[in-house]
Amino acid sequence: MKTAEQTVHDVRSGATTATEELETALGAIKAHNDELNVFLYVDEEGARRQAQAVDDAISRGEDAGPLAGVPIALKDNLCTRGIPTTCSSRILEGWRPPYNATVVDRLLAAGAVPVGKTNLDEFAMGSSTENSAFGPTRNPLDPSRVPGGSSGGSAAAVAADMTPISLGSDTGGSIRQPAALCGLIGVKPSYGLVSRYGLIAFASSLDQIGPFAKNVTDAAMLLEVIAGHDPLDSTSLPEPSPTLVAHVNDGVSGKRVGLVRDLVDGADEDVVASVDAAAQALRDAGATVVELSIPEFRLGLSAYYVLAPAEASSNLARYDGVRYGLRVEGVDVTAMNEATRTAGFGDEVKRRIMLGTYALSAGYYDAYYAQALKVRTMMIEAFARAYAQVDLLLGATTPSVAFELGSKISDPMAMYLSDIFTIPTNLAGEAALSVPFGVGEHGLPVGVQLLGPGRSEAQLFAAAHVLEIAQGR
Ligand code: GLN
């Protein structure tokens, strides 16, 4: 499939039309969606209307925008006006949001063509997209394996050449981990860089929306469009969108990179080998690579599994059978609430609500929630110490290549460990991306992770591009 960059070029120059590009995407979705279960909803009508609007603008000689005519897939936790938005949960059955997420409005203004909504782990809780009420998504590179999660549908859409780019959300790794498992670039932007308005909340202090793409330039183009201050999100940084694409070729000459042992140890051999090879590629391009140990990173998983469920237990209280989606009747309001939530939420969501409610309850708050907040502060300080020494950090994205469907679903701890290397960044509110580097077991892609301080996205893209070039891409 054409890159987003090429598509924009061709659409703007008249070599193709947005409508033709859309029909190619719709054709690929029709051919493979039954097998892979990537899209929960395809908005053919809305997409055709938007593609036509782009083509009309071009024929009038107008600027059709930086993503003119590029088909894009949206994770189904992003609100789309009048279009079902399910979070892969029965509890939102039948609900159609009355407004668009800010990122969706920005995409439309930039000339992109949203084609539909992709599968995820229910409310973004999971690492395999198997926790969906609508069945698992399969990895296009090997359909017996998971695409990762929770943004597995958005990763699979790009990996299966249905759309050149897509959006996911990353609370503890949900963009970077599926990107690694599907051989894509996936970016977790700095907290506050991208508006969360209209992103259905899981853990509000950690959630960020970010791009999937097959190459660094496409990811940078997409992030430029969606980033920048939004008055509708009080946590949005008061700054315009950063310049990213212009820095993709900046290289890493003179940069100091910290290879973090705690982001590699314990990973499979093929993953470790890829990270070492990536370190060498950065050295070859003029960076200095030093080994670092940041033991605080090992506390991230335990802190996350207190903080994220705590926030989720509060955020998910709004699904009460009154305001959104599903209602199961009961003799009184309390019985109706209970019946609705019992029927509407899946097992993993219920587990998180119970964990979070427990961690926040009187008598346990200090022991769990307050303690986890202290760990979060330690994490922020540990990152700050590391970034006083080096510009960027390097490690693995996830401990293994894509695993078999069903292999971890009955063992929550094994599933949670998928995110052991991605969670520290979310807790610190900083930036990180996953870039494919090398091939692992069964010929499957390996993702290496590049991490940087808040607002270091341009630098991260430049380093990721060095790794692309090293692989002849
Ligand atoms: N897999 C992690 C979880 O289950 C992270 C999810 C995410 O980033 N949305 O919570």
PDB file of N, CA, C and O and ligand atoms in Angstrom, residues 124-127 150 170-174 202 304-305 352 419, ligand 1:
ATOM      1  N   ALA A 124      -9.945  -0.484  26.523  1.00  0.00           N
ATOM      2  CA  ALA A 124      -8.471  -0.399  26.372  1.00  0.00           C
ATOM      3  C   ALA A 124      -7.714  -1.144  27.463  1.00  0.00           C
ATOM      4  O   ALA A 124      -6.559  -0.842  27.734  1.00  0.00           O
ATOM      5  N   MET A 125      -8.383  -2.116  28.082  1.00  0.00           N
ATOM      6  CA  MET A 125      -7.729  -2.870  29.156  1.00  0.00           C
ATOM      7  C   MET A 125      -7.296  -4.222  28.625  1.00  0.00           C
ATOM      8  O   MET A 125      -8.106  -5.153  28.519  1.00  0.00           O
ATOM      9  N   GLY A 126      -6.017  -4.318  28.295  1.00  0.00           N
ATOM     10  CA  GLY A 126      -5.498  -5.579  27.798  1.00  0.00           C
ATOM     11  C   GLY A 126      -4.317  -5.360  26.890  1.00  0.00           C
ATOM     12  O   GLY A 126      -3.941  -4.233  26.580  1.00  0.00           O
ATOM     13  N   SER A 127      -3.717  -6.458  26.445  1.00  0.00           N
ATOM     14  CA  SER A 127      -2.503  -6.398  25.633  1.00  0.00           C
ATOM     15  C   SER A 127      -2.578  -7.326  24.437  1.00  0.00           C
ATOM     16  O   SER A 127      -1.551  -7.671  23.850  1.00  0.00           O
ATOM     17  N   SER A 150      -3.814  -2.602  23.744  1.00  0.00           N
ATOM     18  CA  SER A 150      -5.230  -2.731  23.428  1.00  0.00           C
ATOM     19  C   SER A 150      -5.612  -2.188  22.055  1.00  0.00           C
ATOM     20  O   SER A 150      -6.692  -2.488  21.563  1.00  0.00           O
ATOM     21  N   ASP A 170      -2.709   5.061  24.227  1.00  0.00           N
ATOM     22  CA  ASP A 170      -1.658   4.384  24.995  1.00  0.00           C
ATOM     23  C   ASP A 170      -1.726   4.872  26.432  1.00  0.00           C
ATOM     24  O   ASP A 170      -1.464   6.032  26.717  1.00  0.00           O
ATOM     25  N   THR A 171      -2.128   3.959  27.331  1.00  0.00           N
ATOM     26  CA  THR A 171      -2.250   4.263  28.755  1.00  0.00           C
ATOM     27  C   THR A 171      -1.097   3.614  29.513  1.00  0.00           C
ATOM     28  O   THR A 171      -0.592   4.141  30.494  1.00  0.00           O
ATOM     29  N   GLY A 172      -0.705   2.430  28.996  1.00  0.00           N
ATOM     30  CA  GLY A 172       0.424   1.712  29.605  1.00  0.00           C
ATOM     31  C   GLY A 172       1.278   1.024  28.547  1.00  0.00           C
ATOM     32  O   GLY A 172       2.167   0.251  28.872  1.00  0.00           O
ATOM     33  N   GLY A 173       0.945   1.268  27.286  1.00  0.00           N
ATOM     34  CA  GLY A 173       1.716   0.614  26.216  1.00  0.00           C
ATOM     35  C   GLY A 173       0.879   0.257  25.001  1.00  0.00           C
ATOM     36  O   GLY A 173       1.373  -0.331  24.032  1.00  0.00           O
ATOM     37  N   SER A 174      -0.392   0.617  25.038  1.00  0.00           N
ATOM     38  CA  SER A 174      -1.349   0.133  24.040  1.00  0.00           C
ATOM     39  C   SER A 174      -1.162   0.612  22.610  1.00  0.00           C
ATOM     40  O   SER A 174      -1.875   0.145  21.724  1.00  0.00           O
ATOM     41  N   PHE A 202      -9.954   5.953  30.242  1.00  0.00           N
ATOM     42  CA  PHE A 202      -9.619   4.736  30.994  1.00  0.00           C
ATOM     43  C   PHE A 202      -8.918   5.216  32.274  1.00  0.00           C
ATOM     44  O   PHE A 202      -9.499   5.178  33.347  1.00  0.00           O
ATOM     45  N   TYR A 304       1.476   0.898  38.334  1.00  0.00           N
ATOM     46  CA  TYR A 304       0.460   1.089  37.287  1.00  0.00           C
ATOM     47  C   TYR A 304      -0.806   0.302  37.603  1.00  0.00           C
ATOM     48  O   TYR A 304      -1.921   0.807  37.409  1.00  0.00           O
ATOM     49  N   TYR A 305      -0.652  -0.937  38.077  1.00  0.00           N
ATOM     50  CA  TYR A 305      -1.837  -1.771  38.319  1.00  0.00           C
ATOM     51  C   TYR A 305      -2.573  -1.418  39.610  1.00  0.00           C
ATOM     52  O   TYR A 305      -3.532  -2.076  39.985  1.00  0.00           O
ATOM     53  N   ARG A 352     -10.660  -4.893  36.948  1.00  0.00           N
ATOM     54  CA  ARG A 352     -10.016  -3.594  37.177  1.00  0.00           C
ATOM     55  C   ARG A 352     -10.859  -2.716  38.100  1.00  0.00           C
ATOM     56  O   ARG A 352     -10.332  -1.998  38.947  1.00  0.00           O
ATOM     57  N   ASP A 419       3.573  -5.363  29.163  1.00  0.00           N
ATOM     58  CA  ASP A 419       3.758  -3.913  29.196  1.00  0.00           C
ATOM     59  C   ASP A 419       4.815  -3.459  30.181  1.00  0.00           C
ATOM     60  O   ASP A 419       4.920  -2.274  30.490  1.00  0.00           O
TER      61      ASP A 419
HETATM   62  N1  GLN B   1      -2.080  -3.437  28.675  1.00  0.00           N
HETATM   63  C1  GLN B   1      -2.178  -2.385  29.643  1.00  0.00           C
HETATM   64  C2  GLN B   1      -3.479  -2.551  30.396  1.00  0.00           C
HETATM   65  O1  GLN B   1      -4.101  -3.533  30.206  1.00  0.00           O
HETATM   66  C3  GLN B   1      -2.133  -1.061  28.948  1.00  0.00           C
HETATM   67  C4  GLN B   1      -3.372  -0.705  28.246  1.00  0.00           C
HETATM   68  C5  GLN B   1      -3.344   0.597  27.528  1.00  0.00           C
HETATM   69  O2  GLN B   1      -2.293   1.207  27.304  1.00  0.00           O
HETATM   70  N2  GLN B   1      -4.537   1.071  27.179  1.00  0.00           N
HETATM   71  O3  GLN B   1      -3.875  -1.738  31.164  1.00  0.00           O
END
